[in-house]
Amino acid sequence: MASAQPAGAAPAPPADQQQVYETIGRDYLLGSALAGYNSGLFAYGQTGSGKTFTVLGSDRDPGIVPRLTRDLFEQGGAASSEMRVSASFLEIYNETLKDLLNPALQRRKPLYVHQHPQLGVYVPHLTEEAVISHDECMALLDFGSKIRATSQTNMNGTSSRSHALFILRITLPVQDGAHRKIRSSTLNLIDLAGSERVKKSGAAGQRMREGQNINSSLSVLGQVISKLADGKVRGSKHV
């Protein structure tokens, strides 16, 4: 987390997991989702910088996702007993999509990204598991994380070799005066593989190919975010 510091001021102490969650997870991500807005998180940075720890954490020090799912069922459940949540877990490895909740499924054709005028961007046939508790979310996250592609490099002992998207779809009935409405939203919680330099990582062969695909995809992502942020993209223009 970066913050503005007066010239000559001592650097701020590092933020702990709870501070990171309260700053960007509870109000921005979860608050927006429960209000009916789609929201997303990118963990972006160099390999070994702590992205996966920030997103997932550990049993003793949970990251953003475990804290968010716990609050989701506490706050959403308190707002409506009819809240419905489904979870998906998608991996992008060497530019190929993989269903981390159903990795053994034999498909007639590979998974692909589709843009629908009403549904927006989604992956057809990606497994969606209904979940009713924080513990069920964590069980799915643990299952998918164990088969996600990781490997050792000179820069990181457990380097993520793929991008991973944990996707929560939320449907929440709300009463608006005399009318009953349905709020639907999607939370995309994304742990990106880290950028790396071949000379520093010592990658060769398959590891080098993985690194090249990771760096290429992160470069394209940066260009897309830059284009969207500069305010010049209007209407139906495609980025």
mmCIF file of N, CA, C and O in Angstrom, residues 135-189:
data_model
loop_
_atom_site.group_PDB
_atom_site.id
_atom_site.type_symbol
_atom_site.label_atom_id
_atom_site.label_comp_id
_atom_site.label_asym_id
_atom_site.label_seq_id
_atom_site.Cartn_x
_atom_site.Cartn_y
_atom_site.Cartn_z
ATOM 1 N N ASP A 135 -16.915 -21.276 5.245
ATOM 2 C CA ASP A 135 -16.148 -22.521 5.239
ATOM 3 C C ASP A 135 -16.229 -23.227 3.886
ATOM 4 O O ASP A 135 -15.236 -23.805 3.420
ATOM 5 N N GLU A 136 -17.376 -23.178 3.233
ATOM 6 C CA GLU A 136 -17.504 -23.804 1.915
ATOM 7 C C GLU A 136 -16.665 -23.053 0.883
ATOM 8 O O GLU A 136 -16.044 -23.673 0.011
ATOM 9 N N CYS A 137 -16.628 -21.737 0.976
ATOM 10 C CA CYS A 137 -15.765 -20.953 0.077
ATOM 11 C C CYS A 137 -14.307 -21.328 0.269
ATOM 12 O O CYS A 137 -13.559 -21.518 -0.700
ATOM 13 N N MET A 138 -13.889 -21.459 1.520
ATOM 14 C CA MET A 138 -12.501 -21.777 1.812
ATOM 15 C C MET A 138 -12.140 -23.187 1.344
ATOM 16 O O MET A 138 -11.011 -23.434 0.903
ATOM 17 N N ALA A 139 -13.087 -24.100 1.414
ATOM 18 C CA ALA A 139 -12.829 -25.464 0.938
ATOM 19 C C ALA A 139 -12.585 -25.473 -0.568
ATOM 20 O O ALA A 139 -11.673 -26.153 -1.062
ATOM 21 N N LEU A 140 -13.364 -24.691 -1.318
ATOM 22 C CA LEU A 140 -13.168 -24.606 -2.765
ATOM 23 C C LEU A 140 -11.856 -23.901 -3.093
ATOM 24 O O LEU A 140 -11.128 -24.309 -4.007
ATOM 25 N N LEU A 141 -11.552 -22.849 -2.362
ATOM 26 C CA LEU A 141 -10.311 -22.109 -2.585
ATOM 27 C C LEU A 141 -9.103 -23.006 -2.309
ATOM 28 O O LEU A 141 -8.122 -22.996 -3.066
ATOM 29 N N ASP A 142 -9.184 -23.790 -1.254
ATOM 30 C CA ASP A 142 -8.089 -24.697 -0.904
ATOM 31 C C ASP A 142 -7.925 -25.784 -1.956
ATOM 32 O O ASP A 142 -6.804 -26.111 -2.367
ATOM 33 N N PHE A 143 -9.043 -26.324 -2.435
ATOM 34 C CA PHE A 143 -9.007 -27.382 -3.454
ATOM 35 C C PHE A 143 -8.329 -26.877 -4.725
ATOM 36 O O PHE A 143 -7.436 -27.524 -5.276
ATOM 37 N N GLY A 144 -8.757 -25.702 -5.207
ATOM 38 C CA GLY A 144 -8.194 -25.165 -6.443
ATOM 39 C C GLY A 144 -6.749 -24.726 -6.296
ATOM 40 O O GLY A 144 -5.936 -24.916 -7.207
ATOM 41 N N SER A 145 -6.402 -24.159 -5.139
ATOM 42 C CA SER A 145 -5.041 -23.665 -4.922
ATOM 43 C C SER A 145 -4.018 -24.795 -4.938
ATOM 44 O O SER A 145 -2.868 -24.600 -5.355
ATOM 45 N N LYS A 146 -4.431 -25.979 -4.501
ATOM 46 C CA LYS A 146 -3.508 -27.114 -4.444
ATOM 47 C C LYS A 146 -3.111 -27.612 -5.832
ATOM 48 O O LYS A 146 -2.060 -28.249 -5.985
ATOM 49 N N ILE A 147 -3.935 -27.358 -6.839
ATOM 50 C CA ILE A 147 -3.603 -27.839 -8.179
ATOM 51 C C ILE A 147 -3.207 -26.695 -9.108
ATOM 52 O O ILE A 147 -2.936 -26.924 -10.286
ATOM 53 N N ARG A 148 -3.153 -25.479 -8.583
ATOM 54 C CA ARG A 148 -2.687 -24.353 -9.387
ATOM 55 C C ARG A 148 -1.199 -24.525 -9.674
ATOM 56 O O ARG A 148 -0.440 -25.041 -8.857
ATOM 57 N N ALA A 149 -0.774 -24.095 -10.860
ATOM 58 C CA ALA A 149 0.618 -24.264 -11.283
ATOM 59 C C ALA A 149 1.548 -23.372 -10.477
ATOM 60 O O ALA A 149 1.407 -22.143 -10.468
ATOM 61 N N THR A 150 2.508 -23.994 -9.759
ATOM 62 C CA THR A 150 3.544 -23.270 -9.041
ATOM 63 C C THR A 150 4.877 -23.968 -9.276
ATOM 64 O O THR A 150 4.918 -25.145 -9.639
ATOM 65 N N SER A 151 5.970 -23.241 -9.061
ATOM 66 C CA SER A 151 7.289 -23.832 -9.238
ATOM 67 C C SER A 151 8.326 -22.982 -8.521
ATOM 68 O O SER A 151 8.067 -21.824 -8.183
ATOM 69 N N GLN A 152 9.487 -23.540 -8.297
ATOM 70 C CA GLN A 152 10.572 -22.820 -7.638
ATOM 71 C C GLN A 152 11.447 -22.123 -8.668
ATOM 72 O O GLN A 152 11.799 -22.692 -9.699
ATOM 73 N N THR A 153 11.791 -20.862 -8.377
ATOM 74 C CA THR A 153 12.760 -20.123 -9.189
ATOM 75 C C THR A 153 13.768 -19.489 -8.234
ATOM 76 O O THR A 153 13.603 -19.539 -7.010
ATOM 77 N N ASN A 154 14.795 -18.872 -8.792
ATOM 78 C CA ASN A 154 15.791 -18.208 -7.949
ATOM 79 C C ASN A 154 15.205 -17.021 -7.187
ATOM 80 O O ASN A 154 15.757 -16.595 -6.168
ATOM 81 N N MET A 155 14.085 -16.491 -7.672
ATOM 82 C CA MET A 155 13.484 -15.314 -7.048
ATOM 83 C C MET A 155 12.358 -15.654 -6.089
ATOM 84 O O MET A 155 11.933 -14.819 -5.291
ATOM 85 N N ASN A 156 11.833 -16.877 -6.169
ATOM 86 C CA ASN A 156 10.671 -17.239 -5.347
ATOM 87 C C ASN A 156 10.596 -18.754 -5.213
ATOM 88 O O ASN A 156 10.548 -19.469 -6.211
ATOM 89 N N GLY A 157 10.571 -19.238 -3.979
ATOM 90 C CA GLY A 157 10.536 -20.679 -3.750
ATOM 91 C C GLY A 157 9.243 -21.335 -4.164
ATOM 92 O O GLY A 157 9.214 -22.524 -4.496
ATOM 93 N N THR A 158 8.137 -20.593 -4.133
ATOM 94 C CA THR A 158 6.838 -21.135 -4.572
ATOM 95 C C THR A 158 6.195 -20.144 -5.532
ATOM 96 O O THR A 158 5.141 -19.576 -5.246
ATOM 97 N N SER A 159 6.828 -19.927 -6.648
ATOM 98 C CA SER A 159 6.370 -18.935 -7.619
ATOM 99 C C SER A 159 5.098 -19.399 -8.328
ATOM 100 O O SER A 159 5.041 -20.502 -8.870
ATOM 101 N N SER A 160 4.069 -18.545 -8.331
ATOM 102 C CA SER A 160 2.860 -18.835 -9.103
ATOM 103 C C SER A 160 3.201 -18.736 -10.588
ATOM 104 O O SER A 160 3.740 -17.721 -11.032
ATOM 105 N N ARG A 161 2.879 -19.780 -11.345
ATOM 106 C CA ARG A 161 3.185 -19.787 -12.773
ATOM 107 C C ARG A 161 1.932 -19.534 -13.614
ATOM 108 O O ARG A 161 1.908 -19.790 -14.815
ATOM 109 N N SER A 162 0.903 -19.021 -12.967
ATOM 110 C CA SER A 162 -0.357 -18.760 -13.656
ATOM 111 C C SER A 162 -1.083 -17.632 -12.951
ATOM 112 O O SER A 162 -0.788 -17.284 -11.808
ATOM 113 N N HIS A 163 -2.067 -17.065 -13.640
ATOM 114 C CA HIS A 163 -2.986 -16.117 -13.030
ATOM 115 C C HIS A 163 -4.196 -16.901 -12.517
ATOM 116 O O HIS A 163 -4.644 -17.862 -13.162
ATOM 117 N N ALA A 164 -4.728 -16.498 -11.367
ATOM 118 C CA ALA A 164 -5.872 -17.213 -10.798
ATOM 119 C C ALA A 164 -6.982 -16.227 -10.456
ATOM 120 O O ALA A 164 -6.731 -15.176 -9.862
ATOM 121 N N LEU A 165 -8.213 -16.587 -10.843
ATOM 122 C CA LEU A 165 -9.378 -15.743 -10.595
ATOM 123 C C LEU A 165 -10.383 -16.521 -9.747
ATOM 124 O O LEU A 165 -10.914 -17.543 -10.181
ATOM 125 N N PHE A 166 -10.633 -16.042 -8.540
ATOM 126 C CA PHE A 166 -11.683 -16.608 -7.689
ATOM 127 C C PHE A 166 -12.888 -15.692 -7.854
ATOM 128 O O PHE A 166 -12.832 -14.507 -7.524
ATOM 129 N N ILE A 167 -13.978 -16.239 -8.394
ATOM 130 C CA ILE A 167 -15.115 -15.433 -8.823
ATOM 131 C C ILE A 167 -16.329 -15.765 -7.960
ATOM 132 O O ILE A 167 -16.726 -16.927 -7.848
ATOM 133 N N LEU A 168 -16.911 -14.746 -7.350
ATOM 134 C CA LEU A 168 -18.119 -14.913 -6.538
ATOM 135 C C LEU A 168 -19.267 -14.161 -7.201
ATOM 136 O O LEU A 168 -19.154 -12.965 -7.487
ATOM 137 N N ARG A 169 -20.355 -14.871 -7.451
ATOM 138 C CA ARG A 169 -21.559 -14.243 -8.002
ATOM 139 C C ARG A 169 -22.603 -14.185 -6.885
ATOM 140 O O ARG A 169 -22.921 -15.206 -6.271
ATOM 141 N N ILE A 170 -23.123 -12.984 -6.656
ATOM 142 C CA ILE A 170 -23.999 -12.746 -5.501
ATOM 143 C C ILE A 170 -25.359 -12.270 -5.979
ATOM 144 O O ILE A 170 -25.466 -11.358 -6.806
ATOM 145 N N THR A 171 -26.402 -12.898 -5.466
ATOM 146 C CA THR A 171 -27.775 -12.466 -5.730
ATOM 147 C C THR A 171 -28.435 -12.166 -4.389
ATOM 148 O O THR A 171 -28.488 -13.034 -3.510
ATOM 149 N N LEU A 172 -28.920 -10.925 -4.236
ATOM 150 C CA LEU A 172 -29.417 -10.481 -2.936
ATOM 151 C C LEU A 172 -30.770 -9.788 -3.105
ATOM 152 O O LEU A 172 -30.843 -8.690 -3.640
ATOM 153 N N PRO A 173 -31.865 -10.427 -2.663
ATOM 154 C CA PRO A 173 -33.169 -9.760 -2.709
ATOM 155 C C PRO A 173 -33.239 -8.631 -1.679
ATOM 156 O O PRO A 173 -32.797 -8.792 -0.540
ATOM 157 N N VAL A 174 -33.750 -7.476 -2.087
ATOM 158 C CA VAL A 174 -33.883 -6.329 -1.175
ATOM 159 C C VAL A 174 -35.266 -5.718 -1.343
ATOM 160 O O VAL A 174 -35.874 -5.791 -2.414
ATOM 161 N N GLN A 175 -35.767 -5.107 -0.282
ATOM 162 C CA GLN A 175 -37.064 -4.448 -0.315
ATOM 163 C C GLN A 175 -36.857 -2.963 -0.522
ATOM 164 O O GLN A 175 -36.129 -2.307 0.237
ATOM 165 N N ASP A 176 -37.453 -2.417 -1.572
ATOM 166 C CA ASP A 176 -37.356 -0.998 -1.886
ATOM 167 C C ASP A 176 -38.760 -0.402 -1.811
ATOM 168 O O ASP A 176 -39.487 -0.356 -2.808
ATOM 169 N N GLY A 177 -39.121 0.047 -0.618
ATOM 170 C CA GLY A 177 -40.475 0.532 -0.423
ATOM 171 C C GLY A 177 -41.474 -0.613 -0.571
ATOM 172 O O GLY A 177 -41.385 -1.637 0.104
ATOM 173 N N ALA A 178 -42.403 -0.437 -1.498
ATOM 174 C CA ALA A 178 -43.395 -1.481 -1.729
ATOM 175 C C ALA A 178 -42.923 -2.514 -2.739
ATOM 176 O O ALA A 178 -43.629 -3.489 -3.010
ATOM 177 N N HIS A 179 -41.757 -2.300 -3.281
ATOM 178 C CA HIS A 179 -41.264 -3.181 -4.343
ATOM 179 C C HIS A 179 -40.115 -4.054 -3.847
ATOM 180 O O HIS A 179 -39.292 -3.636 -3.040
ATOM 181 N N ARG A 180 -40.075 -5.254 -4.364
ATOM 182 C CA ARG A 180 -38.985 -6.183 -4.061
ATOM 183 C C ARG A 180 -38.060 -6.237 -5.274
ATOM 184 O O ARG A 180 -38.492 -6.469 -6.398
ATOM 185 N N LYS A 181 -36.774 -6.004 -5.053
ATOM 186 C CA LYS A 181 -35.800 -5.995 -6.129
ATOM 187 C C LYS A 181 -34.714 -7.030 -5.885
ATOM 188 O O LYS A 181 -34.508 -7.469 -4.756
ATOM 189 N N ILE A 182 -34.056 -7.398 -6.966
ATOM 190 C CA ILE A 182 -32.946 -8.349 -6.889
ATOM 191 C C ILE A 182 -31.659 -7.636 -7.269
ATOM 192 O O ILE A 182 -31.552 -7.071 -8.361
ATOM 193 N N ARG A 183 -30.704 -7.644 -6.363
ATOM 194 C CA ARG A 183 -29.380 -7.110 -6.664
ATOM 195 C C ARG A 183 -28.462 -8.263 -7.062
ATOM 196 O O ARG A 183 -28.335 -9.236 -6.329
ATOM 197 N N SER A 184 -27.830 -8.118 -8.216
ATOM 198 C CA SER A 184 -26.889 -9.139 -8.686
ATOM 199 C C SER A 184 -25.541 -8.484 -8.938
ATOM 200 O O SER A 184 -25.467 -7.398 -9.530
ATOM 201 N N SER A 185 -24.501 -9.138 -8.500
ATOM 202 C CA SER A 185 -23.163 -8.584 -8.686
ATOM 203 C C SER A 185 -22.147 -9.712 -8.773
ATOM 204 O O SER A 185 -22.415 -10.853 -8.382
ATOM 205 N N THR A 186 -20.980 -9.369 -9.295
ATOM 206 C CA THR A 186 -19.884 -10.331 -9.419
ATOM 207 C C THR A 186 -18.630 -9.738 -8.799
ATOM 208 O O THR A 186 -18.285 -8.580 -9.055
ATOM 209 N N LEU A 187 -17.970 -10.541 -7.981
ATOM 210 C CA LEU A 187 -16.688 -10.178 -7.377
ATOM 211 C C LEU A 187 -15.596 -10.986 -8.048
ATOM 212 O O LEU A 187 -15.604 -12.217 -7.984
ATOM 213 N N ASN A 188 -14.659 -10.327 -8.701
ATOM 214 C CA ASN A 188 -13.513 -10.995 -9.313
ATOM 215 C C ASN A 188 -12.276 -10.726 -8.461
ATOM 216 O O ASN A 188 -11.798 -9.594 -8.402
ATOM 217 N N LEU A 189 -11.786 -11.759 -7.800
ATOM 218 C CA LEU A 189 -10.635 -11.640 -6.903
ATOM 219 C C LEU A 189 -9.458 -12.329 -7.573
ATOM 220 O O LEU A 189 -9.422 -13.555 -7.677
#
